[in-house]
Amino acid sequence: MVITIVDLLVPADVHLGPLLVVAPALTASFAGARLTASIGALAVGAQVFIGVHFGVLPTRNVMVQVFSLAILSALIVFFCRVREHRRLELAKVRSVAETAQKALLRPLPHRIGPLRITSLYLAAEDEAEIGGDLYTATGTDDGVRMIIGDVRGHGLSAVGESAQLLGAFRVVADQHATLPALACALDRSVSRYLTDFVDAEDGIGEHFITALLLEIPNDGRMTRMTCCGHPPPLLLHERHVRTLTSAHPAPPLGVAALSAAQFPVEEFAFDAGDTLILHTDGVTEARDENGVFYPLAQRVEQWAKNRPEALLDHLRRDLLAHCQGHLCDDAAVIAIQRTPAPPGGPALTGPPAKGP
């Protein structure tokens, strides 16, 4: 409209009609195909009106301008429709991927027996909600067993191995009397998967999963741990943080085909009121602009009095601020707080914890 009015007001030897193509082009940047087609039709109509007003419509030059504007408007509408179609397809793909990812890595229950649990997952790849990090928990007859792990690599390429280990854990978690026996079974499962589904040229030896297995009894202070090449957890006790480094860690799952006797089990006190922090190396290896690693133990100590939900909320904001919102690897954190055991054993209660 503005271009048409200005063209009518300027001297007759000045022609602004060709600028009318700007109208449908700008409309396509923020609107759909229908509105873009309407604006294009108005632009062509305005070009015809200008030609009639000055009595030059039948001339070859003006007719070329009218037809050129019509063709360009039609092309803009066509590309606008293609863009909308691809946007719809992408939305469908993202919806399916999001559903599959949430089905794979289900949020942990807010309560399992005497434990209050909150989880946090930050995927390194854009548009992904999960990647190579994994965790899950299940109640047993006398407590809770948990696993947190990290597939070598990150993003969707690691989802298959992550899904395999999670499925295996959910099946056999309560079928073995000890953590070493459970670790041995998971190691065999991972090794079979790598043999069957990883191409030899990709290097089976380059694929492995670090994992930390925990057994937390409902009664008693001692918690058992088997570490398979995974970063050690942190224990928050009376506002102090202790790193529970394993004295004899086993290799990652899928590397050495060890027997149950070669997976060590270690114990530590986990009292009521304590908070246990499980994490993957994507947290501690996050760097700031100067290449400094994220000091997880130092940061969580200042939030030691917080409930797990608030602690992970602080941690999430602080971690993303540290690395300017760009993680180099997937990052998972679980905060577990022991409370006085409720009557009735390890039944799952409460709403789901905040998911990935």
Short mmCIF file of C-alpha atoms in Angstrom, two decimals:
data_model
loop_
_atom_site.label_atom_id
_atom_site.label_comp_id
_atom_site.label_asym_id
_atom_site.label_seq_id
_atom_site.Cartn_x
_atom_site.Cartn_y
_atom_site.Cartn_z
CA MET A 1 0.00 0.00 0.00
CA VAL A 2 2.77 2.46 0.94
CA ILE A 3 4.74 1.69 -2.23
CA THR A 4 1.61 2.20 -4.36
CA ILE A 5 0.79 5.58 -2.78
CA VAL A 6 4.37 6.82 -3.11
CA ASP A 7 4.50 5.66 -6.74
CA LEU A 8 1.35 7.67 -7.48
CA LEU A 9 2.85 10.80 -5.87
CA VAL A 10 6.35 10.81 -7.34
CA PRO A 11 7.07 12.12 -10.87
CA ALA A 12 5.87 9.94 -13.74
CA ASP A 13 9.40 9.06 -14.79
CA VAL A 14 10.07 7.40 -11.41
CA HIS A 15 8.76 3.80 -11.25
CA LEU A 16 8.50 2.08 -7.85
CA GLY A 17 6.15 -0.69 -8.96
CA PRO A 18 8.90 -3.37 -9.10
CA LEU A 19 9.44 -2.88 -5.35
CA LEU A 20 6.01 -4.42 -4.71
CA VAL A 21 7.66 -7.85 -4.70
CA VAL A 22 8.97 -6.92 -1.25
CA ALA A 23 5.45 -7.31 0.22
CA PRO A 24 4.96 -11.08 -0.37
CA ALA A 25 8.64 -11.74 0.38
CA LEU A 26 8.41 -10.10 3.81
CA THR A 27 5.04 -11.73 4.54
CA ALA A 28 6.51 -15.20 3.91
CA SER A 29 9.09 -14.61 6.63
CA PHE A 30 6.46 -14.56 9.39
CA ALA A 31 3.16 -15.82 7.92
CA GLY A 32 1.79 -18.88 6.20
CA ALA A 33 1.11 -19.64 2.56
CA ARG A 34 -2.47 -18.32 2.54
CA LEU A 35 -1.65 -14.86 3.83
CA THR A 36 1.43 -14.71 1.59
CA ALA A 37 -0.74 -15.56 -1.45
CA SER A 38 -3.22 -12.85 -0.49
CA ILE A 39 -0.47 -10.24 -0.16
CA GLY A 40 1.01 -11.40 -3.47
CA ALA A 41 -2.36 -11.00 -5.20
CA LEU A 42 -2.73 -7.50 -3.72
CA ALA A 43 0.75 -6.61 -4.95
CA VAL A 44 -0.10 -7.74 -8.49
CA GLY A 45 -3.38 -5.80 -8.29
CA ALA A 46 -1.49 -2.72 -7.11
CA GLN A 47 0.93 -3.04 -10.04
CA VAL A 48 -2.01 -3.23 -12.46
CA PHE A 49 -3.67 -0.23 -10.80
CA ILE A 50 -0.49 1.83 -11.15
CA GLY A 51 -0.29 0.90 -14.86
CA VAL A 52 -3.91 1.87 -15.44
CA HIS A 53 -3.50 5.12 -13.49
CA PHE A 54 -0.63 6.27 -15.65
CA GLY A 55 -2.13 4.81 -18.84
CA VAL A 56 0.87 2.56 -19.50
CA LEU A 57 -0.62 -0.85 -18.73
CA PRO A 58 -0.65 -2.11 -22.32
CA THR A 59 3.03 -1.34 -22.80
CA ARG A 60 5.47 -4.22 -22.96
CA ASN A 61 7.59 -2.99 -20.04
CA VAL A 62 4.65 -2.73 -17.61
CA MET A 63 3.15 -6.08 -18.70
CA VAL A 64 6.53 -7.73 -18.08
CA GLN A 65 6.58 -6.19 -14.61
CA VAL A 66 3.06 -7.46 -13.86
CA PHE A 67 3.78 -10.99 -15.06
CA SER A 68 7.17 -11.05 -13.29
CA LEU A 69 5.56 -9.95 -10.03
CA ALA A 70 2.87 -12.63 -10.41
CA ILE A 71 5.43 -15.36 -11.08
CA LEU A 72 7.68 -14.28 -8.20
CA SER A 73 4.72 -14.14 -5.82
CA ALA A 74 3.68 -17.64 -6.91
CA LEU A 75 7.21 -18.95 -6.29
CA ILE A 76 7.30 -17.34 -2.85
CA VAL A 77 3.95 -18.99 -1.99
CA PHE A 78 5.27 -22.35 -3.26
CA PHE A 79 8.39 -22.20 -1.11
CA CYS A 80 6.28 -21.05 1.82
CA ARG A 81 4.11 -24.17 1.47
CA VAL A 82 7.21 -26.38 1.24
CA ARG A 83 8.55 -24.77 4.40
CA GLU A 84 5.27 -25.35 6.24
CA HIS A 85 5.19 -29.00 5.10
CA ARG A 86 8.73 -29.59 6.34
CA ARG A 87 7.98 -27.84 9.60
CA LEU A 88 5.02 -30.16 10.19
CA GLU A 89 7.14 -33.21 9.36
CA LEU A 90 9.87 -32.04 11.74
CA ALA A 91 7.30 -31.47 14.48
CA LYS A 92 6.01 -35.03 14.02
CA VAL A 93 9.53 -36.48 14.09
CA ARG A 94 10.37 -34.52 17.23
CA SER A 95 7.15 -35.69 18.87
CA VAL A 96 7.91 -39.35 18.11
CA ALA A 97 11.53 -38.97 19.26
CA GLU A 98 10.44 -37.24 22.47
CA THR A 99 7.93 -40.00 23.23
CA ALA A 100 10.52 -42.71 22.57
CA GLN A 101 13.12 -40.96 24.68
CA LYS A 102 10.76 -40.52 27.61
CA ALA A 103 9.70 -44.16 27.37
CA LEU A 104 13.35 -45.22 27.51
CA LEU A 105 14.50 -43.03 30.38
CA ARG A 106 11.51 -42.85 32.67
CA PRO A 107 11.58 -40.35 35.52
CA LEU A 108 12.50 -41.90 38.83
CA PRO A 109 9.78 -42.09 41.50
CA HIS A 110 9.82 -39.26 43.99
CA ARG A 111 9.87 -41.79 46.83
CA ILE A 112 11.08 -45.39 47.10
CA GLY A 113 10.75 -46.65 50.64
CA PRO A 114 12.80 -44.37 52.93
CA LEU A 115 14.46 -42.58 50.00
CA ARG A 116 13.51 -39.21 48.57
CA ILE A 117 14.82 -39.04 44.98
CA THR A 118 15.18 -36.32 42.36
CA SER A 119 16.87 -36.68 38.97
CA LEU A 120 18.26 -34.26 36.42
CA TYR A 121 19.22 -34.97 32.81
CA LEU A 122 20.82 -32.53 30.37
CA ALA A 123 21.53 -33.85 26.86
CA ALA A 124 24.47 -32.41 24.96
CA GLU A 125 22.82 -32.62 21.53
CA ASP A 126 20.31 -29.99 20.48
CA GLU A 127 16.68 -31.15 20.31
CA ALA A 128 17.54 -34.32 22.25
CA GLU A 129 16.21 -35.10 25.71
CA ILE A 130 18.42 -38.09 26.33
CA GLY A 131 21.63 -39.50 24.97
CA GLY A 132 24.28 -41.83 26.33
CA ASP A 133 23.71 -41.33 30.06
CA LEU A 134 21.27 -43.61 31.87
CA TYR A 135 19.79 -44.32 35.26
CA THR A 136 16.98 -46.29 36.84
CA ALA A 137 15.99 -47.81 40.17
CA THR A 138 13.87 -50.67 41.40
CA GLY A 139 12.58 -51.77 44.79
CA THR A 140 13.64 -55.20 46.10
CA ASP A 141 12.45 -57.27 49.06
CA ASP A 142 14.77 -55.50 51.50
CA GLY A 143 15.72 -52.23 49.83
CA VAL A 144 16.46 -50.44 46.58
CA ARG A 145 18.89 -51.15 43.77
CA MET A 146 19.98 -48.39 41.43
CA ILE A 147 22.22 -47.94 38.42
CA ILE A 148 23.68 -44.85 36.82
CA GLY A 149 25.80 -45.25 33.72
CA ASP A 150 27.44 -43.51 30.81
CA VAL A 151 27.77 -44.94 27.32
CA ARG A 152 30.97 -43.93 25.54
CA GLY A 153 30.01 -40.99 23.34
CA HIS A 154 26.80 -38.98 23.55
CA GLY A 155 23.60 -38.16 21.70
CA LEU A 156 21.27 -40.41 19.74
CA SER A 157 24.07 -42.69 18.53
CA ALA A 158 24.47 -43.92 22.13
CA VAL A 159 20.75 -44.45 22.80
CA GLY A 160 20.77 -48.08 21.60
CA GLU A 161 23.43 -49.19 24.07
CA SER A 162 21.77 -47.16 26.82
CA ALA A 163 18.40 -48.83 26.13
CA GLN A 164 19.99 -52.29 26.16
CA LEU A 165 21.58 -51.82 29.58
CA LEU A 166 18.47 -50.26 31.12
CA GLY A 167 16.36 -53.15 29.86
CA ALA A 168 18.80 -55.72 31.19
CA PHE A 169 18.94 -54.06 34.61
CA ARG A 170 15.15 -53.90 34.92
CA VAL A 171 14.94 -57.62 34.14
CA VAL A 172 17.70 -58.99 36.40
CA ALA A 173 18.05 -56.38 39.17
CA ASP A 174 16.25 -58.54 41.75
CA GLN A 175 17.44 -61.92 40.45
CA HIS A 176 20.96 -61.84 41.92
CA ALA A 177 21.83 -61.99 45.58
CA THR A 178 24.83 -59.66 45.41
CA LEU A 179 25.93 -56.59 43.46
CA PRO A 180 28.98 -58.38 41.98
CA ALA A 181 26.71 -61.10 40.59
CA LEU A 182 24.41 -58.43 39.15
CA ALA A 183 27.37 -56.55 37.65
CA CYS A 184 28.65 -59.75 36.06
CA ALA A 185 25.24 -60.42 34.48
CA LEU A 186 25.05 -56.88 33.11
CA ASP A 187 28.60 -57.15 31.79
CA ARG A 188 27.71 -60.30 29.86
CA SER A 189 24.57 -58.66 28.49
CA VAL A 190 26.48 -55.59 27.27
CA SER A 191 29.20 -57.77 25.71
CA ARG A 192 26.60 -59.83 23.81
CA TYR A 193 24.94 -56.67 22.54
CA LEU A 194 28.23 -55.21 21.33
CA THR A 195 29.14 -58.46 19.59
CA ASP A 196 25.77 -58.70 17.85
CA PHE A 197 25.10 -55.10 16.89
CA VAL A 198 28.40 -53.20 16.66
CA ASP A 199 30.27 -53.52 13.37
CA ALA A 200 33.79 -54.87 13.67
CA GLU A 201 35.16 -51.96 11.67
CA ASP A 202 33.68 -49.56 14.22
CA GLY A 203 35.84 -51.18 16.88
CA ILE A 204 33.94 -53.15 19.51
CA GLY A 205 36.74 -52.40 21.95
CA GLU A 206 35.94 -48.70 21.62
CA HIS A 207 32.40 -49.26 22.93
CA PHE A 208 31.81 -49.61 26.65
CA ILE A 209 29.58 -48.35 29.45
CA THR A 210 30.78 -47.02 32.77
CA ALA A 211 28.33 -47.83 35.55
CA LEU A 212 27.77 -47.47 39.28
CA LEU A 213 25.54 -49.98 41.06
CA LEU A 214 24.02 -49.24 44.45
CA GLU A 215 22.15 -51.36 46.96
CA ILE A 216 20.45 -49.29 49.67
CA PRO A 217 18.71 -51.36 52.36
CA ASN A 218 15.54 -50.10 53.99
CA ASP A 219 16.90 -50.95 57.42
CA GLY A 220 20.46 -50.30 58.53
CA ARG A 221 23.00 -47.60 57.80
CA MET A 222 25.33 -49.38 55.40
CA THR A 223 24.92 -49.01 51.65
CA ARG A 224 26.75 -51.24 49.18
CA MET A 225 28.37 -50.00 45.97
CA THR A 226 30.05 -51.61 42.95
CA CYS A 227 31.90 -49.22 40.65
CA CYS A 228 32.61 -50.14 37.03
CA GLY A 229 34.83 -47.30 35.86
CA HIS A 230 32.26 -44.66 36.80
CA PRO A 231 32.83 -41.33 38.61
CA PRO A 232 32.45 -41.76 42.38
CA PRO A 233 29.33 -40.46 44.13
CA LEU A 234 29.30 -37.67 46.69
CA LEU A 235 27.91 -38.06 50.21
CA LEU A 236 26.52 -34.97 51.96
CA HIS A 237 26.64 -35.57 55.72
CA GLU A 238 26.05 -32.74 58.20
CA ARG A 239 26.88 -30.06 55.60
CA HIS A 240 30.15 -31.76 54.65
CA VAL A 241 30.83 -33.43 51.28
CA ARG A 242 32.82 -36.63 50.97
CA THR A 243 33.80 -38.24 47.67
CA LEU A 244 33.19 -42.00 47.89
CA THR A 245 36.12 -43.09 45.75
CA SER A 246 36.25 -46.82 45.13
CA ALA A 247 39.48 -48.44 46.30
CA HIS A 248 39.28 -51.16 43.64
CA PRO A 249 37.07 -50.09 40.71
CA ALA A 250 36.29 -52.63 38.04
CA PRO A 251 36.63 -51.87 34.32
CA PRO A 252 33.59 -50.50 32.45
CA LEU A 253 30.92 -52.95 31.33
CA GLY A 254 31.60 -54.65 28.01
CA VAL A 255 35.39 -54.47 28.22
CA ALA A 256 36.92 -57.39 30.07
CA ALA A 257 34.27 -60.15 30.53
CA LEU A 258 35.01 -60.45 34.24
CA SER A 259 33.65 -63.01 36.68
CA ALA A 260 31.50 -61.99 39.64
CA ALA A 261 34.50 -62.32 41.98
CA GLN A 262 36.31 -59.60 40.01
CA PHE A 263 33.63 -56.98 40.68
CA PRO A 264 34.38 -55.52 44.13
CA VAL A 265 31.67 -54.41 46.52
CA GLU A 266 32.27 -51.62 49.03
CA GLU A 267 30.18 -50.29 51.90
CA PHE A 268 29.64 -46.86 53.38
CA ALA A 269 27.32 -45.35 55.97
CA PHE A 270 24.23 -43.59 54.63
CA ASP A 271 22.32 -42.18 57.59
CA ALA A 272 18.91 -40.54 57.81
CA GLY A 273 19.24 -36.93 56.69
CA ASP A 274 22.23 -37.66 54.43
CA THR A 275 22.08 -36.94 50.70
CA LEU A 276 23.84 -39.05 48.10
CA ILE A 277 24.76 -37.43 44.76
CA LEU A 278 25.23 -39.74 41.76
CA HIS A 279 26.45 -38.16 38.56
CA THR A 280 28.09 -38.78 35.18
CA ASP A 281 31.31 -37.22 33.92
CA GLY A 282 29.38 -34.77 31.76
CA VAL A 283 28.91 -32.75 34.95
CA THR A 284 32.48 -32.67 36.25
CA GLU A 285 33.97 -32.27 32.74
CA ALA A 286 31.84 -29.25 31.84
CA ARG A 287 34.22 -26.32 31.18
CA ASP A 288 33.88 -22.58 31.39
CA GLU A 289 35.33 -20.11 28.87
CA ASN A 290 38.79 -20.55 30.45
CA GLY A 291 38.68 -24.35 30.24
CA VAL A 292 38.14 -24.82 33.99
CA PHE A 293 36.18 -27.94 34.96
CA TYR A 294 32.99 -27.63 36.97
CA PRO A 295 33.82 -28.03 40.71
CA LEU A 296 30.87 -30.24 41.62
CA ALA A 297 31.92 -31.14 45.18
CA GLN A 298 32.58 -27.52 46.10
CA ARG A 299 29.31 -26.29 44.64
CA VAL A 300 26.98 -28.87 46.20
CA GLU A 301 28.45 -28.30 49.66
CA GLN A 302 26.82 -24.87 49.80
CA TRP A 303 23.42 -26.47 49.11
CA ALA A 304 23.85 -29.38 51.52
CA LYS A 305 20.88 -28.31 53.66
CA ASN A 306 18.49 -28.19 50.71
CA ARG A 307 15.98 -30.86 49.83
CA PRO A 308 16.96 -32.90 46.71
CA GLU A 309 14.58 -30.95 44.46
CA ALA A 310 16.01 -27.56 45.45
CA LEU A 311 19.58 -28.86 45.37
CA LEU A 312 19.29 -30.05 41.77
CA ASP A 313 17.49 -26.89 40.76
CA HIS A 314 20.45 -24.85 42.05
CA LEU A 315 22.88 -27.28 40.42
CA ARG A 316 21.18 -27.11 37.03
CA ARG A 317 21.29 -23.32 36.87
CA ASP A 318 24.85 -23.15 38.16
CA LEU A 319 26.14 -25.84 35.77
CA LEU A 320 24.59 -24.23 32.68
CA ALA A 321 25.92 -20.83 33.73
CA HIS A 322 29.39 -22.34 34.17
CA CYS A 323 29.50 -23.73 30.61
CA GLN A 324 27.48 -20.88 29.01
CA GLY A 325 24.63 -23.28 28.28
CA HIS A 326 26.70 -25.55 26.01
CA LEU A 327 27.55 -28.96 27.45
CA CYS A 328 30.21 -31.02 25.70
CA ASP A 329 28.73 -34.29 26.95
CA ASP A 330 25.43 -35.55 28.32
CA ALA A 331 25.05 -34.86 32.04
CA ALA A 332 22.94 -36.76 34.57
CA VAL A 333 22.62 -36.21 38.31
CA ILE A 334 20.55 -38.04 40.94
CA ALA A 335 20.07 -36.70 44.47
CA ILE A 336 18.98 -39.32 47.03
CA GLN A 337 18.08 -38.37 50.59
CA ARG A 338 17.45 -40.97 53.27
CA THR A 339 14.48 -40.32 55.51
CA PRO A 340 13.02 -42.43 58.34
CA ALA A 341 11.63 -45.58 56.73
CA PRO A 342 7.82 -45.51 56.36
CA PRO A 343 5.79 -48.57 57.35
CA GLY A 344 5.01 -50.98 54.56
CA GLY A 345 8.40 -51.42 52.93
CA PRO A 346 9.70 -50.09 49.62
CA ALA A 347 6.43 -49.28 47.90
CA LEU A 348 6.61 -46.59 45.23
CA THR A 349 4.78 -43.48 46.37
CA GLY A 350 4.44 -39.86 45.42
CA PRO A 351 4.50 -38.06 42.08
CA PRO A 352 7.31 -38.62 39.57
CA ALA A 353 10.49 -36.68 40.03
CA LYS A 354 11.45 -34.04 37.48
CA GLY A 355 12.47 -35.92 34.36
CA PRO A 356 15.17 -35.32 31.75
#
